[in-house]
Amino acid sequence: MAEARPVNFGAGPSALPESVLEEACKGLFNFKGTGIGVAEISHRSKEFTSLVADLENNIRTQLGVPPTHKIIFTQGGGTGQFSAVVLNLLARHRLLHPDLSDEQRVLDYVITGSWSKKAMEEAKRLGGGSVHIAVDARKKSKDSKSYDNIPAHEDFDFSADPALIYYCENETVDGVQFSDDVQSPASFPFHLLPAGGLWPLVADYSSSFMSRKIPRIADHAVIFAGAQKNIGPAGLTILIVRQDCIVDVDAAVKLGAVPVPITMSYKTNADAGSLYNTPSTLSIYIAGLVLERSKKLGGVEYFESVNGRKAQKVYTALQEGEKKGVYRSKVKEGSGSWMNVVFDVLGDNAESRFLAGAEALGMKALKGHRSVGGIRISLYNAITEEQTDRIVAYLKHFPTQIS
Amino acid sequence: MAEARPVNFGAGPSALPESVLEEACKGLFNFKGTGIGVAEISHRSKEFTSLVADLENNIRTQLGVPPTHKIIFTQGGGTGQFSAVVLNLLARHRLLHPDLSDEQRVLDYVITGSWSKKAMEEAKRLGGGSVHIAVDARKKSKDSKSYDNIPAHEDFDFSADPALIYYCENETVDGVQFSDDVQSPASFPFHLLPAGGLWPLVADYSSSFMSRKIPRIADHAVIFAGAQKNIGPAGLTILIVRQDCIVDVDAAVKLGAVPVPITMSYKTNADAGSLYNTPSTLSIYIAGLVLERSKKLGGVEYFESVNGRKAQKVYTALQEGEKKGVYRSKVKEGSGSWMNVVFDVLGDNAESRFLAGAEALGMKALKGHRSVGGIRISLYNAITEEQTDRIVAYLKHFPTQIS
């Protein structure tokens, strides 16, 4: 035990497999036999460009990304994409409907937590369209002010021909996630979108990317994710973009669209094979190692089954403790995230005793996000089932210490 | 020799000191004794935020950044800043002069090579102001179309009250650099800027940052640099911004300025201590190691003296070969870069023989940029004087093989 690394249940940047870290050290000195380290080699070298191609191929194969969609690597994280999706999809809408006013150019936002709210606020900042809240989960919450649920399908209200429809698949801070079972009441209401349309559907998958299959992936216009949860270090952002959303933004600007910084233009990045400017090469390399390892383990299907079991074990232990009055889940049953489990520990000083006890057992980074408090257990791909069993045992043991 | 790593003379991403790579490997597993790796730890942990503070302090102390200026870390590289400086400084100008037309809002660009040209083109793309070419070095070149010189001071023509004045201190592709001796005819003509004014002077220092002192640093509004030349892996961008240029961009947008994506707002990043969103943590960490090492070696003064000697040795060998008709410098004498020495090897197949011979001696990545061809020797901080002596010996030996 004393020799082992602590278990890092942090919400991101988050744990990486030890075998990947070992491989990364080798690559830092000698990348693909060049004698030059991966952080030192030109991003235009054949060794590096083939790494980018392999990473793309790994994502495409494991997630089943259809040929209608391009995969783009960029920088700036999810927050950078809050702006970029708005700018690129407003440009697309402008080219399709040049004569609409900004008022008529509607951006539909599904608000289920802190991150979708932040994305919506950025759309308001940038202008060029008008924001419509398709649903606000706070209005459906227990106390009318928490993000504790995925609203029922009948509560969603989409616009007729919006420039984008935005949702965040997993809310890292609030621990709320759409179900991947399209029959579930907590699923995204795809059936409310008219069949056959090229809908401008945007999904932030930052904290669940590669943790399980993406339902109806082909129906999305843009899926984006920062790497720093399931697949690598911070600094890499992954985009899956349907080709009709890769538009000539400058042509749209001539028609009155909001100007798009060149590094945010999907077309510029796609045309350059994600090498328009120097990317975060080391982050790309480590993400490549993570996904090579995933492939060997059985791909996203493997992680889907492991992650499903991990989440079930944790939620079951939580419910047992809830019955004993020790824990209180922050999230409505059925809306809980597989990736980030958030709850309160009840009683005076109980939370700090919970954290200290976990720390003493080598389990770290369990404090909830500063905006909501409580405990957050993040169960990303690099957290093994054995490590999950350790926190589950602790969740079961902690109540017995209290009584 | 067979055991040693090859010498990487690439133009970036470029060589890193071996001692830094060794330290980085340790940090990948255990950052500051936490037992958690640096790529896995929260960017909001006290360990990581103190690393950011140390990095900032190292830059401030070694470069002598005055208290009037903030240091900001961000993503997106120099190309991201081509957009960000325009957007932030147009916002500043709008707040200072709300009633000017876009036509009257002038952006002065000093064009001395491929990168300053690209930056100017981005300003044109974004709009909101009108670009004025303060000088175009091509017009002063031997063949009227190459970037081979720093124009004479009398050729510069600055506007009266521009929104920005932009120059690129070192042109990585073309091998042209402003002199750091303000008395030199190849220096930036600071004396043409009125004394005492808070001039909106922007300098791209991407490929010379931390290689020597920055002349008249306090007179700059913004200095920016990607890390991937002298101080670390790609993915980190460093900004030095005078505080009057950190403005409320949203207030300017209300007055008609071009909207600024939130990750590009200097104020948002400065107010959040460069942690508004998750930064490229691993790149920041390695840059920190590089600058700790620099400090121990004697800081920027140390590198300034070593880099000066390195450049002099290479240019001297080049001139000798030029007299023999073997080499031809691509750059006018006095305008040559310390960081990137560019030249042609004359004669049939001579260039590929030069490259093959260097490769056989373990010297790599000497091919010039695809847009200009020829040879480029990059002499960033991580290239030692001993390694420079090896390429100098080769530069002297190669002509004897030909004759």
mmCIF file of C-alpha atoms in Angstrom, chain A residues 5-8 12-18 21-22 24-26 28-30 33-44 75-80 82-83 87 115 118 122 125-127 228-229 232-237 249-250 253 258-265 268 276-283 286 364-365 369-370, chain B residues 5-8 12-18 21-22 24-26 28-30 33-44 75-80 82-83 87 115 118 122 125-127 228-229 232-237 249-250 253 258-265 268 276-283 286 364-365 369-370:
data_model
loop_
_atom_site.group_PDB
_atom_site.id
_atom_site.type_symbol
_atom_site.label_atom_id
_atom_site.label_comp_id
_atom_site.label_asym_id
_atom_site.label_seq_id
_atom_site.Cartn_x
_atom_site.Cartn_y
_atom_site.Cartn_z
ATOM 1 C CA ARG A 5 0.186 5.814 -5.981
ATOM 2 C CA PRO A 6 -2.881 7.378 -4.376
ATOM 3 C CA VAL A 7 -6.150 6.980 -6.257
ATOM 4 C CA ASN A 8 -7.018 10.274 -7.937
ATOM 5 C CA GLY A 12 -10.143 16.845 -14.254
ATOM 6 C CA PRO A 13 -7.391 17.105 -15.199
ATOM 7 C CA SER A 14 -7.701 13.537 -13.977
ATOM 8 C CA ALA A 15 -6.044 10.166 -13.629
ATOM 9 C CA LEU A 16 -4.030 8.555 -16.440
ATOM 10 C CA PRO A 17 -3.100 4.866 -16.676
ATOM 11 C CA GLU A 18 0.368 4.149 -15.250
ATOM 12 C CA LEU A 21 2.831 7.459 -18.161
ATOM 13 C CA GLU A 22 5.682 4.956 -18.528
ATOM 14 C CA ALA A 24 5.130 8.801 -22.313
ATOM 15 C CA CYS A 25 8.473 9.041 -20.499
ATOM 16 C CA LYS A 26 10.129 7.024 -23.243
ATOM 17 C CA LEU A 28 9.812 12.362 -24.175
ATOM 18 C CA PHE A 29 13.345 11.196 -25.007
ATOM 19 C CA ASN A 30 12.883 9.262 -28.215
ATOM 20 C CA GLY A 33 12.992 5.903 -32.989
ATOM 21 C CA THR A 34 13.945 9.387 -34.216
ATOM 22 C CA GLY A 35 16.166 10.014 -31.206
ATOM 23 C CA ILE A 36 14.214 13.267 -30.804
ATOM 24 C CA GLY A 37 11.611 13.629 -28.065
ATOM 25 C CA VAL A 38 7.924 14.018 -28.900
ATOM 26 C CA ALA A 39 7.804 17.500 -27.337
ATOM 27 C CA GLU A 40 10.774 18.549 -29.494
ATOM 28 C CA ILE A 41 9.867 17.239 -32.927
ATOM 29 C CA SER A 42 8.217 19.254 -35.697
ATOM 30 C CA HIS A 43 4.443 18.878 -35.830
ATOM 31 C CA ARG A 44 4.903 18.633 -39.610
ATOM 32 C CA GLN A 75 -6.725 23.981 -28.474
ATOM 33 C CA GLY A 76 -8.690 26.066 -25.988
ATOM 34 C CA GLY A 77 -10.795 23.384 -24.317
ATOM 35 C CA GLY A 78 -14.562 23.259 -23.979
ATOM 36 C CA THR A 79 -14.627 26.950 -23.074
ATOM 37 C CA GLY A 80 -12.995 27.806 -26.398
ATOM 38 C CA PHE A 82 -18.465 27.701 -26.296
ATOM 39 C CA SER A 83 -17.446 30.524 -28.641
ATOM 40 C CA LEU A 87 -19.454 31.548 -34.462
ATOM 41 C CA TRP A 115 -21.490 24.252 -18.040
ATOM 42 C CA LYS A 118 -21.910 29.084 -19.152
ATOM 43 C CA GLU A 122 -21.152 33.068 -24.089
ATOM 44 C CA ARG A 125 -22.006 37.784 -25.139
ATOM 45 C CA LEU A 126 -21.089 37.157 -28.766
ATOM 46 C CA GLY A 127 -24.375 38.323 -30.259
ATOM 47 C CA GLN A 228 -8.405 16.086 -19.793
ATOM 48 C CA LYS A 229 -11.090 13.799 -18.397
ATOM 49 C CA GLY A 232 -5.258 12.685 -21.900
ATOM 50 C CA PRO A 233 -3.664 15.813 -20.484
ATOM 51 C CA ALA A 234 -5.282 19.231 -20.817
ATOM 52 C CA GLY A 235 -4.430 21.236 -23.914
ATOM 53 C CA LEU A 236 -6.120 19.081 -26.542
ATOM 54 C CA THR A 237 -9.696 19.616 -27.696
ATOM 55 C CA VAL A 249 -16.898 31.800 -42.369
ATOM 56 C CA ASP A 250 -15.421 34.739 -44.268
ATOM 57 C CA VAL A 253 -18.923 37.678 -42.438
ATOM 58 C CA VAL A 258 -19.770 37.921 -36.436
ATOM 59 C CA PRO A 259 -16.057 37.640 -37.414
ATOM 60 C CA VAL A 260 -14.377 34.351 -36.495
ATOM 61 C CA PRO A 261 -10.762 34.298 -35.259
ATOM 62 C CA ILE A 262 -8.834 32.121 -37.673
ATOM 63 C CA THR A 263 -7.884 29.488 -35.070
ATOM 64 C CA MET A 264 -11.609 29.021 -34.346
ATOM 65 C CA SER A 265 -12.660 28.475 -37.964
ATOM 66 C CA THR A 268 -9.387 26.417 -41.586
ATOM 67 C CA TYR A 276 -2.980 25.027 -39.355
ATOM 68 C CA ASN A 277 -0.889 26.184 -36.420
ATOM 69 C CA THR A 278 1.301 24.266 -33.961
ATOM 70 C CA PRO A 279 -0.927 22.025 -31.844
ATOM 71 C CA SER A 280 -0.331 20.897 -28.268
ATOM 72 C CA THR A 281 1.881 18.046 -29.440
ATOM 73 C CA LEU A 282 2.553 16.411 -26.093
ATOM 74 C CA SER A 283 -1.147 16.261 -25.211
ATOM 75 C CA ILE A 286 -0.455 11.066 -24.644
ATOM 76 C CA LYS A 364 -7.718 11.876 -3.124
ATOM 77 C CA ALA A 365 -9.432 14.808 -4.821
ATOM 78 C CA HIS A 369 -16.750 21.766 -7.104
ATOM 79 C CA ARG A 370 -16.441 25.022 -5.153
ATOM 80 C CA ARG B 5 20.872 11.856 -28.863
ATOM 81 C CA PRO B 6 20.985 13.587 -32.259
ATOM 82 C CA VAL B 7 21.234 17.372 -32.207
ATOM 83 C CA ASN B 8 17.851 18.836 -33.127
ATOM 84 C CA GLY B 12 10.032 24.465 -33.439
ATOM 85 C CA PRO B 13 8.732 22.597 -31.623
ATOM 86 C CA SER B 14 12.405 22.381 -30.778
ATOM 87 C CA ALA B 15 15.060 20.944 -28.515
ATOM 88 C CA LEU B 16 14.654 20.745 -24.755
ATOM 89 C CA PRO B 17 17.487 20.240 -22.233
ATOM 90 C CA GLU B 18 17.914 16.586 -21.276
ATOM 91 C CA LEU B 21 13.176 15.827 -19.760
ATOM 92 C CA GLU B 22 14.455 13.700 -16.888
ATOM 93 C CA ALA B 24 9.557 15.952 -16.408
ATOM 94 C CA CYS B 25 9.402 12.152 -16.274
ATOM 95 C CA LYS B 26 9.463 12.250 -12.507
ATOM 96 C CA LEU B 28 4.541 12.759 -14.744
ATOM 97 C CA PHE B 29 4.321 10.232 -11.909
ATOM 98 C CA ASN B 30 4.613 12.370 -8.809
ATOM 99 C CA GLY B 33 5.234 14.878 -3.602
ATOM 100 C CA THR B 34 1.469 14.566 -4.071
ATOM 101 C CA GLY B 35 1.789 11.097 -5.549
ATOM 102 C CA ILE B 36 -0.342 12.410 -8.418
ATOM 103 C CA GLY B 37 1.229 13.192 -11.772
ATOM 104 C CA VAL B 38 1.389 16.753 -13.076
ATOM 105 C CA ALA B 39 -0.845 15.896 -16.056
ATOM 106 C CA GLU B 40 -3.432 14.438 -13.672
ATOM 107 C CA ILE B 41 -3.682 17.049 -10.952
ATOM 108 C CA SER B 42 -6.288 19.791 -10.768
ATOM 109 C CA HIS B 43 -5.140 23.090 -12.229
ATOM 110 C CA ARG B 44 -6.793 24.669 -9.167
ATOM 111 C CA GLN B 75 -3.454 28.595 -25.341
ATOM 112 C CA GLY B 76 -3.627 28.890 -29.120
ATOM 113 C CA GLY B 77 -0.059 29.943 -29.913
ATOM 114 C CA GLY B 78 1.089 32.996 -31.826
ATOM 115 C CA THR B 79 -1.630 32.432 -34.420
ATOM 116 C CA GLY B 80 -4.284 32.712 -31.713
ATOM 117 C CA PHE B 82 -2.854 37.336 -34.275
ATOM 118 C CA SER B 83 -6.595 37.560 -33.572
ATOM 119 C CA LEU B 87 -9.690 42.249 -30.847
ATOM 120 C CA TRP B 115 4.647 35.793 -39.808
ATOM 121 C CA LYS B 118 0.103 36.514 -41.721
ATOM 122 C CA GLU B 122 -5.767 38.253 -39.872
ATOM 123 C CA ARG B 125 -10.075 39.331 -41.969
ATOM 124 C CA LEU B 126 -11.443 40.448 -38.606
ATOM 125 C CA GLY B 127 -12.362 43.974 -39.653
ATOM 126 C CA GLN B 228 7.708 25.887 -28.258
ATOM 127 C CA LYS B 229 10.941 27.565 -29.318
ATOM 128 C CA GLY B 232 8.884 24.433 -23.532
ATOM 129 C CA PRO B 233 6.492 22.207 -25.427
ATOM 130 C CA ALA B 234 3.799 23.611 -27.710
ATOM 131 C CA GLY B 235 0.447 24.405 -26.135
ATOM 132 C CA LEU B 236 1.472 27.303 -23.907
ATOM 133 C CA THR B 237 1.330 30.937 -25.010
ATOM 134 C CA VAL B 249 -14.160 44.140 -24.089
ATOM 135 C CA ASP B 250 -17.906 43.737 -23.562
ATOM 136 C CA VAL B 253 -18.744 45.647 -28.015
ATOM 137 C CA VAL B 258 -15.965 43.254 -32.866
ATOM 138 C CA PRO B 259 -17.054 40.603 -30.299
ATOM 139 C CA VAL B 260 -14.208 38.844 -28.476
ATOM 140 C CA PRO B 261 -14.454 35.109 -27.683
ATOM 141 C CA ILE B 262 -14.170 34.805 -23.912
ATOM 142 C CA THR B 263 -10.934 32.762 -23.983
ATOM 143 C CA MET B 264 -9.327 35.598 -25.987
ATOM 144 C CA SER B 265 -10.282 38.385 -23.590
ATOM 145 C CA THR B 268 -10.978 37.542 -18.397
ATOM 146 C CA TYR B 276 -10.275 30.992 -16.308
ATOM 147 C CA ASN B 277 -10.399 27.628 -18.053
ATOM 148 C CA THR B 278 -8.151 24.575 -17.823
ATOM 149 C CA PRO B 279 -4.726 25.477 -19.208
ATOM 150 C CA SER B 280 -2.248 23.176 -20.926
ATOM 151 C CA THR B 281 -0.883 22.015 -17.568
ATOM 152 C CA LEU B 282 1.916 19.783 -18.825
ATOM 153 C CA SER B 283 3.319 22.496 -21.094
ATOM 154 C CA ILE B 286 7.867 21.835 -18.493
ATOM 155 C CA LYS B 364 18.904 16.870 -37.720
ATOM 156 C CA ALA B 365 16.002 19.082 -38.842
ATOM 157 C CA HIS B 369 10.736 26.191 -44.188
ATOM 158 C CA ARG B 370 8.785 24.760 -47.131
#
